[in-house]
Tab-separated table of C-alpha atoms in Angstrom:
chain	number	residue	atom	x	y	z
A	18	MET	CA	108.260	61.951	41.551
A	19	PHE	CA	110.213	63.584	38.717
A	20	THR	CA	108.773	62.253	35.459
A	21	LYS	CA	111.134	63.859	32.930
A	22	LYS	CA	114.423	62.564	31.626
A	23	THR	CA	117.539	63.966	33.253
A	24	ILE	CA	121.193	64.034	32.259
A	25	ARG	CA	121.499	60.608	33.903
A	26	ASP	CA	118.975	59.078	31.489
A	27	ILE	CA	120.674	59.670	28.125
A	28	ASP	CA	124.089	59.106	26.595
A	29	LEU	CA	125.999	62.388	26.772
A	30	HIS	CA	129.527	61.109	26.305
A	31	ASP	CA	131.579	63.472	24.088
A	32	LYS	CA	128.508	65.579	23.284
A	33	THR	CA	128.337	69.363	22.843
A	34	VAL	CA	125.714	70.503	25.328
A	35	ILE	CA	123.865	73.753	26.001
A	36	VAL	CA	123.058	74.195	29.692
A	37	HIS	CA	120.605	76.854	30.823
A	38	GLY	CA	122.012	77.335	34.309
A	39	GLU	CA	120.692	79.052	37.426
A	40	LEU	CA	123.015	81.984	36.754
A	41	ASP	CA	120.823	85.038	37.393
A	42	ALA	CA	122.978	86.087	40.345
A	43	PRO	CA	122.727	89.407	42.195
A	44	LEU	CA	125.393	91.945	41.227
A	45	ASN	CA	126.759	94.982	43.017
A	46	ALA	CA	125.507	98.456	42.076
A	47	ALA	CA	128.211	98.859	39.449
A	48	GLY	CA	127.381	95.490	37.876
A	49	THR	CA	130.982	94.362	38.212
A	50	ALA	CA	130.821	91.552	40.781
A	51	VAL	CA	128.468	88.893	42.132
A	52	THR	CA	127.327	89.655	45.682
A	53	SER	CA	126.041	86.137	46.457
A	54	ASP	CA	127.142	82.929	44.738
A	55	PHE	CA	124.157	80.862	45.946
A	56	ARG	CA	122.472	80.657	42.540
A	57	VAL	CA	125.762	80.188	40.711
A	58	LYS	CA	126.545	77.133	42.823
A	59	CYS	CA	123.168	75.543	42.057
A	60	SER	CA	124.248	74.273	38.635
A	61	VAL	CA	127.725	73.115	39.649
A	62	PRO	CA	126.655	69.446	40.150
A	63	THR	CA	125.197	69.392	36.622
A	64	ILE	CA	128.323	70.973	35.120
A	65	GLN	CA	130.593	68.520	36.915
A	66	TYR	CA	128.487	65.549	35.791
A	67	LEU	CA	128.724	66.728	32.180
A	68	GLN	CA	132.462	67.189	32.513
A	69	ASP	CA	132.710	63.590	33.709
A	70	GLN	CA	130.976	62.670	30.431
A	71	ASN	CA	133.697	64.543	28.502
A	72	CYS	CA	131.175	67.083	27.214
A	73	LYS	CA	131.810	70.483	25.691
A	74	ILE	CA	129.575	72.812	27.715
A	75	ILE	CA	127.944	76.048	26.563
A	76	LEU	CA	126.262	77.976	29.388
A	77	ILE	CA	123.325	80.283	28.714
A	78	SER	CA	121.215	82.396	31.038
A	79	LYS	CA	119.324	85.615	31.459
A	80	LEU	CA	120.196	88.241	34.051
A	81	GLY	CA	117.881	90.990	35.244
A	82	ARG	CA	115.434	92.770	32.976
A	83	PRO	CA	117.339	94.644	30.251
A	84	ASP	CA	114.199	94.628	28.051
A	85	GLY	CA	115.871	93.452	24.882
A	86	THR	CA	118.686	96.003	24.892
A	87	VAL	CA	122.382	95.694	25.713
A	88	ASP	CA	123.035	96.897	29.264
A	89	PRO	CA	126.629	96.446	30.487
A	90	ALA	CA	125.400	96.636	34.105
A	91	GLN	CA	123.467	93.399	33.484
A	92	SER	CA	126.209	91.475	31.732
A	93	LEU	CA	126.895	87.858	32.685
A	94	LYS	CA	130.666	88.480	32.653
A	95	PRO	CA	130.866	88.816	36.485
A	96	VAL	CA	128.879	85.578	36.774
A	97	ALA	CA	131.361	83.816	34.492
A	98	ASP	CA	134.194	85.075	36.704
A	99	CYS	CA	132.383	83.873	39.829
A	100	LEU	CA	131.727	80.403	38.388
A	101	ALA	CA	135.320	80.132	37.167
A	102	ALA	CA	136.523	80.806	40.715
A	103	ILE	CA	134.154	78.160	42.140
A	104	LEU	CA	135.208	75.528	39.590
A	105	LYS	CA	138.854	76.640	39.626
A	106	GLN	CA	138.726	76.524	35.845
A	107	ASP	CA	138.920	79.058	33.027
A	108	ILE	CA	135.626	79.944	31.357
A	109	ARG	CA	135.605	81.592	27.935
A	110	PHE	CA	133.088	84.441	28.018
A	111	VAL	CA	131.482	85.512	24.746
A	112	SER	CA	130.019	89.006	24.445
A	113	ASP	CA	126.902	87.799	22.590
A	114	CYS	CA	124.820	84.647	22.489
A	115	VAL	CA	124.736	84.334	18.680
A	116	GLY	CA	127.150	85.143	15.884
A	117	ASP	CA	130.680	84.444	14.676
A	118	GLU	CA	132.304	84.937	18.084
A	119	VAL	CA	130.083	82.186	19.482
A	120	LYS	CA	130.980	79.847	16.607
A	121	GLN	CA	134.706	80.461	17.059
A	122	ALA	CA	134.586	80.005	20.841
A	123	VAL	CA	132.841	76.631	20.561
A	124	GLN	CA	135.125	75.443	17.743
A	125	ASN	CA	138.122	76.119	19.992
A	126	LEU	CA	136.523	74.472	23.016
A	127	GLU	CA	138.161	71.352	24.415
A	128	PRO	CA	136.187	68.474	25.971
A	129	ARG	CA	135.271	69.353	29.603
A	130	GLY	CA	135.703	73.011	28.666
A	131	LEU	CA	133.198	75.794	29.356
A	132	VAL	CA	131.920	78.728	27.329
A	133	MET	CA	129.420	81.210	28.780
A	134	LEU	CA	127.330	83.270	26.382
A	135	GLU	CA	126.111	86.795	27.098
A	136	ASN	CA	122.700	87.579	28.610
A	137	LEU	CA	119.914	86.107	26.459
A	138	ARG	CA	117.650	89.024	27.341
A	139	PHE	CA	119.904	91.464	25.499
A	140	HIS	CA	117.878	90.185	22.524
A	141	PRO	CA	114.128	91.002	22.453
A	142	GLU	CA	113.517	87.628	20.786
A	143	GLU	CA	114.290	85.849	24.064
A	144	GLU	CA	111.197	86.972	25.979
A	145	LYS	CA	109.135	86.613	22.782
A	146	ASN	CA	109.948	82.886	22.849
A	147	SER	CA	111.259	83.109	19.292
A	148	GLU	CA	111.996	79.681	17.817
A	149	GLU	CA	114.087	81.340	15.101
A	150	PHE	CA	116.289	82.892	17.804
A	151	ALA	CA	116.584	79.546	19.581
A	152	ARG	CA	117.554	77.814	16.324
A	153	GLN	CA	120.225	80.443	15.712
A	154	ILE	CA	121.759	79.741	19.150
A	155	VAL	CA	121.733	76.016	18.408
A	156	ALA	CA	123.235	76.472	14.942
A	157	ASP	CA	126.001	78.801	16.112
A	158	THR	CA	126.985	76.522	18.996
A	159	GLY	CA	126.609	73.226	17.148
A	160	ALA	CA	124.944	71.811	20.266
A	161	GLU	CA	123.535	68.291	20.264
A	162	VAL	CA	121.584	68.337	23.544
A	163	PHE	CA	119.863	70.969	25.680
A	164	VAL	CA	119.943	70.715	29.480
A	165	GLN	CA	117.416	72.765	31.421
A	166	ASP	CA	118.839	73.494	34.869
A	167	CYS	CA	117.186	76.843	35.590
A	168	PHE	CA	114.246	76.370	37.949
A	169	ALA	CA	113.716	80.114	38.406
A	170	LEU	CA	112.527	80.440	34.784
A	171	ALA	CA	110.776	77.090	34.472
A	172	HIS	CA	107.372	78.786	34.777
A	173	ARG	CA	108.046	81.058	31.786
A	174	LYS	CA	107.855	80.413	28.061
A	175	GLU	CA	110.987	82.058	26.671
A	176	ALA	CA	113.362	81.084	23.900
A	177	GLY	CA	115.943	79.751	26.365
A	178	THR	CA	113.415	77.656	28.283
A	179	ASP	CA	110.728	76.656	25.793
A	180	ALA	CA	111.496	77.322	22.109
A	181	ILE	CA	114.931	75.741	22.364
A	182	THR	CA	113.377	72.434	23.441
A	183	ARG	CA	111.828	72.196	19.956
A	184	CYS	CA	115.293	72.451	18.425
A	185	LEU	CA	117.217	69.840	20.446
A	186	PRO	CA	116.655	66.724	22.570
A	187	SER	CA	116.048	68.314	25.983
A	188	VAL	CA	116.520	66.931	29.491
A	189	ALA	CA	116.697	68.230	33.042
A	190	GLY	CA	119.803	69.043	35.016
A	191	LEU	CA	120.340	67.822	38.561
A	192	HIS	CA	119.389	71.148	40.146
A	193	LEU	CA	116.076	71.368	38.307
A	194	GLU	CA	115.279	67.778	39.247
A	195	LYS	CA	116.045	68.465	42.923
A	196	GLU	CA	113.896	71.618	42.998
A	197	VAL	CA	110.864	69.956	41.434
A	198	ASP	CA	111.236	66.775	43.477
A	199	THR	CA	111.651	68.539	46.827
A	200	ILE	CA	108.772	70.971	46.390
A	201	THR	CA	106.456	68.329	44.928
A	202	LYS	CA	107.123	65.932	47.794
A	203	VAL	CA	106.652	68.559	50.472
A	204	MET	CA	103.308	69.559	48.920
A	205	GLN	CA	102.030	66.046	48.266
A	206	ALA	CA	103.388	64.024	51.163
A	207	PRO	CA	104.840	66.238	53.928
A	208	GLU	CA	105.680	64.873	57.336
A	209	LYS	CA	102.988	66.297	59.616
A	210	PRO	CA	102.332	68.592	61.386
A	211	LEU	CA	102.876	71.014	58.510
A	212	ALA	CA	103.273	74.765	59.031
A	213	ALA	CA	103.283	77.446	56.334
A	214	ILE	CA	104.576	80.993	56.838
A	215	VAL	CA	103.467	83.277	54.020
A	216	GLY	CA	104.588	86.864	53.458
A	217	GLY	CA	104.978	89.170	50.498
A	218	ALA	CA	102.892	92.087	49.298
A	219	LYS	CA	99.871	90.950	47.276
A	220	ILE	CA	97.338	88.284	48.179
A	221	ALA	CA	96.522	87.816	44.483
A	222	ASP	CA	100.080	86.592	43.846
A	223	LYS	CA	99.700	83.852	46.441
A	224	ILE	CA	95.952	83.190	46.625
A	225	ASP	CA	96.220	79.692	45.140
A	226	VAL	CA	99.064	78.767	47.475
A	227	LEU	CA	97.227	80.174	50.492
A	228	THR	CA	94.144	78.173	49.570
A	229	LYS	CA	96.281	75.068	49.186
A	230	PHE	CA	97.931	75.611	52.565
A	231	ILE	CA	94.569	76.054	54.299
A	232	GLU	CA	93.507	72.723	52.819
A	233	MET	CA	96.617	70.762	53.800
A	234	ALA	CA	98.531	72.531	56.602
A	235	ASP	CA	98.031	72.458	60.357
A	236	PHE	CA	99.262	76.016	60.968
A	237	VAL	CA	99.294	78.971	58.563
A	238	ALA	CA	100.668	82.385	59.524
A	239	VAL	CA	100.677	85.533	57.402
A	240	GLY	CA	103.198	88.376	57.612
A	241	GLY	CA	104.638	91.155	55.497
A	242	ALA	CA	102.566	93.728	53.641
A	243	MET	CA	100.068	91.005	52.732
A	244	ALA	CA	99.034	90.840	56.388
A	245	ASN	CA	97.940	94.501	56.224
A	246	THR	CA	95.234	93.679	53.694
A	247	PHE	CA	93.955	90.894	55.938
A	248	LEU	CA	94.005	93.242	58.952
A	249	VAL	CA	91.997	95.885	57.074
A	250	ALA	CA	89.544	93.150	56.063
A	251	THR	CA	88.987	92.415	59.761
A	252	GLY	CA	88.410	96.111	60.571
A	253	GLN	CA	91.863	96.933	61.906
A	254	LYS	CA	93.248	100.403	61.164
A	255	VAL	CA	96.695	100.284	59.550
A	256	GLY	CA	97.492	103.999	59.054
A	257	LYS	CA	99.334	104.565	55.791
A	258	SER	CA	100.595	100.970	55.628
A	259	LYS	CA	100.745	99.412	52.206
A	260	TYR	CA	97.678	97.293	51.478
A	261	ASP	CA	95.554	96.493	48.448
A	262	ALA	CA	91.960	97.706	48.625
A	263	ASP	CA	91.098	95.633	45.544
A	264	GLU	CA	91.993	92.453	47.422
A	265	LEU	CA	89.835	92.954	50.523
A	266	GLU	CA	87.082	90.656	49.279
A	267	MET	CA	89.700	88.053	48.427
A	268	ALA	CA	91.118	88.382	51.936
A	269	ARG	CA	87.691	87.913	53.501
A	270	ASP	CA	87.186	84.773	51.426
A	271	VAL	CA	90.525	83.366	52.641
A	272	LEU	CA	89.603	84.198	56.228
A	273	ALA	CA	86.241	82.466	55.838
A	274	ARG	CA	87.936	79.342	54.472
A	275	ALA	CA	90.398	79.397	57.346
A	276	GLU	CA	87.654	79.833	59.939
A	277	ALA	CA	85.696	76.908	58.478
A	278	LYS	CA	88.822	74.733	58.607
A	279	SER	CA	89.553	75.829	62.188
A	280	LYS	CA	86.090	74.725	63.314
A	281	GLN	CA	86.956	71.205	62.181
A	282	GLY	CA	89.804	71.215	64.724
A	283	GLY	CA	93.536	70.783	64.485
A	284	PHE	CA	94.149	73.920	62.412
A	285	ALA	CA	95.158	77.521	63.183
A	286	PHE	CA	95.312	80.553	60.888
A	287	TYR	CA	97.297	83.409	62.401
A	288	LEU	CA	97.453	87.140	61.662
A	289	PRO	CA	99.869	89.492	63.475
A	290	GLN	CA	98.569	90.911	66.741
A	291	ASP	CA	101.242	93.550	67.190
A	292	GLY	CA	103.662	95.362	64.938
A	293	VAL	CA	106.639	97.676	64.624
A	294	VAL	CA	105.542	100.994	63.117
A	295	ALA	CA	107.288	104.106	61.838
A	296	THR	CA	106.413	107.130	59.724
A	297	SER	CA	108.965	106.235	57.030
A	298	VAL	CA	110.884	103.238	55.707
A	299	ASP	CA	114.249	104.601	56.750
A	300	LYS	CA	117.036	103.235	58.894
A	301	ASN	CA	116.982	106.471	60.938
A	302	ALA	CA	113.207	106.469	61.462
A	303	LYS	CA	111.972	106.340	65.037
A	304	THR	CA	110.087	103.102	65.651
A	305	ARG	CA	107.492	102.127	68.203
A	306	LEU	CA	105.477	99.050	69.069
A	307	VAL	CA	101.714	98.953	68.571
A	308	ASP	CA	99.840	96.201	70.391
A	309	TRP	CA	96.487	96.231	68.591
A	310	ASP	CA	95.256	92.766	69.476
A	311	ALA	CA	97.654	90.942	71.804
A	312	ASP	CA	96.385	92.830	74.890
A	313	LEU	CA	99.610	92.062	76.676
A	314	ILE	CA	102.679	94.156	75.926
A	315	ALA	CA	100.954	97.539	76.198
A	316	GLU	CA	99.302	96.539	79.488
A	317	VAL	CA	102.587	95.339	80.985
A	318	GLN	CA	104.412	98.491	79.923
A	319	SER	CA	101.654	100.777	81.260
A	320	TYR	CA	100.818	98.983	84.520
A	321	PRO	CA	99.392	99.996	86.937
A	322	LYS	CA	97.795	102.526	84.602
A	323	ALA	CA	95.637	101.559	81.643
A	324	PRO	CA	97.437	101.654	78.285
A	325	ALA	CA	97.178	104.909	76.389
A	326	PRO	CA	95.038	104.514	73.243
A	327	ALA	CA	98.076	105.306	71.056
A	328	THR	CA	99.834	102.146	72.242
A	329	GLN	CA	97.094	100.049	70.689
A	330	GLN	CA	96.446	102.049	67.529
A	331	VAL	CA	98.437	102.659	64.367
A	332	ALA	CA	98.433	106.423	63.761
A	333	ASP	CA	97.286	107.847	60.442
A	334	ASP	CA	100.845	108.796	59.475
A	335	GLU	CA	102.421	105.476	60.497
A	336	MET	CA	103.119	102.255	58.630
A	337	ILE	CA	103.332	98.701	59.942
A	338	LEU	CA	106.817	97.624	58.829
A	339	ASP	CA	107.385	94.429	60.814
A	340	VAL	CA	105.526	92.027	63.060
A	341	GLY	CA	105.903	92.745	66.754
A	342	PRO	CA	107.588	90.525	69.368
A	343	PHE	CA	104.366	88.826	70.475
A	344	SER	CA	103.466	87.877	66.888
A	345	ALA	CA	107.013	86.764	66.092
A	346	ALA	CA	107.051	84.573	69.209
A	347	PHE	CA	103.666	83.067	68.337
A	348	MET	CA	104.844	82.186	64.817
A	349	ALA	CA	108.096	80.786	66.218
A	350	GLY	CA	106.079	78.590	68.562
A	351	GLY	CA	103.911	77.402	65.701
A	352	VAL	CA	106.856	76.249	63.591
A	353	GLN	CA	108.511	74.639	66.621
A	354	LEU	CA	105.539	72.280	66.844
A	355	ALA	CA	105.813	71.349	63.154
A	356	LYS	CA	107.745	68.557	61.481
A	357	THR	CA	107.700	70.346	58.101
A	358	VAL	CA	107.691	74.095	57.395
A	359	ILE	CA	107.232	75.920	54.107
A	360	TRP	CA	108.350	79.545	54.328
A	361	ASN	CA	107.607	81.972	51.502
A	362	GLY	CA	107.847	85.680	52.257
A	363	THR	CA	109.595	87.779	54.903
A	364	LEU	CA	107.646	89.152	57.868
A	365	GLY	CA	108.797	92.756	57.498
A	366	VAL	CA	110.689	95.238	55.333
A	367	THR	CA	114.004	93.396	55.478
A	368	GLU	CA	115.613	95.569	52.776
A	369	THR	CA	116.098	98.521	55.138
A	370	PRO	CA	119.712	98.451	56.360
A	371	ALA	CA	120.685	98.634	60.015
A	372	LEU	CA	122.509	101.528	61.634
A	373	SER	CA	124.842	98.897	63.052
A	374	GLY	CA	125.002	95.122	62.829
A	375	PRO	CA	123.466	92.841	60.191
A	376	VAL	CA	119.776	93.059	61.181
A	377	GLY	CA	117.727	96.019	59.986
A	378	PRO	CA	115.110	97.827	62.106
A	379	PHE	CA	112.222	96.003	60.427
A	380	ALA	CA	113.770	92.528	60.192
A	381	ARG	CA	113.547	91.472	63.841
A	382	GLY	CA	110.436	89.373	63.332
A	383	THR	CA	112.039	87.554	60.422
A	384	GLU	CA	115.139	86.929	62.552
A	385	VAL	CA	113.057	85.346	65.334
A	386	LEU	CA	111.450	83.088	62.747
A	387	ILE	CA	114.878	82.103	61.385
A	388	GLU	CA	116.035	81.226	64.894
A	389	ALA	CA	112.999	78.991	65.365
A	390	LEU	CA	113.493	77.299	62.000
A	391	THR	CA	117.189	76.612	62.557
A	392	GLY	CA	116.875	74.963	65.964
A	393	GLU	CA	117.760	77.848	68.295
A	394	PHE	CA	114.726	77.057	70.482
A	395	GLY	CA	115.103	73.265	70.473
A	396	ALA	CA	113.149	71.605	67.664
A	397	ARG	CA	114.427	71.756	64.086
A	398	PRO	CA	111.767	71.013	61.442
A	399	PHE	CA	112.385	70.164	57.797
A	400	VAL	CA	112.307	73.597	56.128
A	401	VAL	CA	111.726	74.583	52.515
A	402	VAL	CA	112.362	78.269	51.797
A	403	GLY	CA	111.076	80.004	48.666
A	404	GLY	CA	110.216	83.438	47.330
A	405	GLY	CA	112.492	86.109	45.920
A	406	ASP	CA	112.537	88.463	48.932
A	407	THR	CA	112.945	85.582	51.384
A	408	VAL	CA	115.814	83.964	49.517
A	409	GLY	CA	117.402	87.367	48.963
A	410	TYR	CA	117.411	88.000	52.702
A	411	ILE	CA	118.733	84.497	53.424
A	412	GLU	CA	121.536	85.142	50.913
A	413	GLN	CA	122.311	88.519	52.492
A	414	ARG	CA	122.564	86.871	55.913
A	415	GLN	CA	124.705	84.047	54.430
A	416	LEU	CA	122.270	81.436	55.725
A	417	THR	CA	121.485	79.470	52.568
A	418	ASP	CA	123.117	76.368	54.070
A	419	ALA	CA	121.076	76.618	57.290
A	420	PHE	CA	117.885	75.180	55.757
A	421	ASN	CA	117.006	71.839	54.200
A	422	HIS	CA	116.093	73.387	50.854
A	423	VAL	CA	116.336	76.980	49.649
A	424	SER	CA	114.631	77.355	46.295
A	425	ALA	CA	116.253	79.487	43.609
A	426	GLY	CA	112.865	80.082	42.004
A	427	GLY	CA	110.329	82.577	43.354
A	428	GLY	CA	107.469	82.501	40.866
A	429	ALA	CA	108.282	78.955	39.795
A	430	SER	CA	108.109	77.639	43.344
A	431	LEU	CA	104.715	79.330	43.870
A	432	GLU	CA	103.368	77.857	40.635
A	433	LEU	CA	104.573	74.394	41.587
A	434	MET	CA	103.203	74.668	45.139
A	435	ALA	CA	99.840	75.681	43.703
A	436	GLY	CA	99.838	72.469	41.655
A	437	ARG	CA	100.398	74.040	38.251
A	438	LYS	CA	102.550	72.596	35.479
A	439	LEU	CA	105.778	74.422	34.636
A	440	PRO	CA	106.259	74.971	30.867
A	441	GLY	CA	110.045	74.720	31.157
A	442	VAL	CA	109.683	71.276	32.721
A	443	GLU	CA	106.786	70.020	30.626
A	444	ALA	CA	108.767	70.686	27.420
A	445	LEU	CA	111.451	68.167	28.395
A	446	LEU	CA	111.593	64.542	27.263
A	447	ASP	CA	109.451	62.113	29.251
A	448	ARG	CA	111.026	59.199	31.040
């Protein structure tokens, strides 16, 4: 399905090549070490292929959002150290991405050698998509070919993804090709039944994807803060939970589309029926379960008495911070019946650390879903994971190898799932 030329399609032997790698890795608080090498490893196949072609390789990337200023806490130096350890090879790190130091480093570079340039976003010209800035990088490196291997930025027009393609012959790396191919195939020709689990905060960010899933999927479930807006749209009280009042009409429209699809048969749209609530997002906060729609857990716990109203209502000072056990089990059952699952967005506030153990107080629902997706309950569907918070949690739990495909691109994966063209891909040479 990939229609652009890749590094396999052109002669790269003995060439000097710029590679925009998937190198925006998470760093520790001090900015001195990479905390997860998942993204760093993404471009290793491309680097190794280029080394087999005897290329001189210049690596470029952005990291974080330094807003055009030099911020040592967002330097790529720890990423260079991490990649060097993975490749078991020295990497010359240059403290800028243009200038005499860059020229000297490339002049001294041996075939198969690697130079990594400093964070592109230390220069304001990067996010302005400056062609002059891109031409300066090309001139100072003496590069002959540009390889785009950063899927996470493929939806953005920046100097290191777009302008540079007007300065050099430009092709895709193996990681970019895999990302686009996998997501395109799963959206255009998935093995059915197809389930989609969608979380996150704002409906507006995922409205096109939600609409697409309602059209094509057999089961769609919503979690995370986004679910609160849907619940309010149905008349459910959510206390002081985060929701977007401006998106209520949008939520009602999605619900109407889902209801119309359900009436045709063979489709289910699911909102949480219970949740874990607390008065603060804190690891020490006291939690309780509210069973607002399942009509099961509260009755069992209260029997033979009727449930107290508080067990079925979110108080004014409480927030819904995770799906409850009934909802988590329902979603787990839904994905167990699927052959293909697309998961984008955690089901709760997974960033809150635990008092003990690896699973935080508001990550239990997400953990149940992970168990269902990885075969703990029997079936093991083909799973594509995307979204920044989801992938971040998967990285934290060291589970990136537990799924068929974990996308390194949050916004890019959403754009591609929605059927939009990615500028960083469209700018490459056609096959």
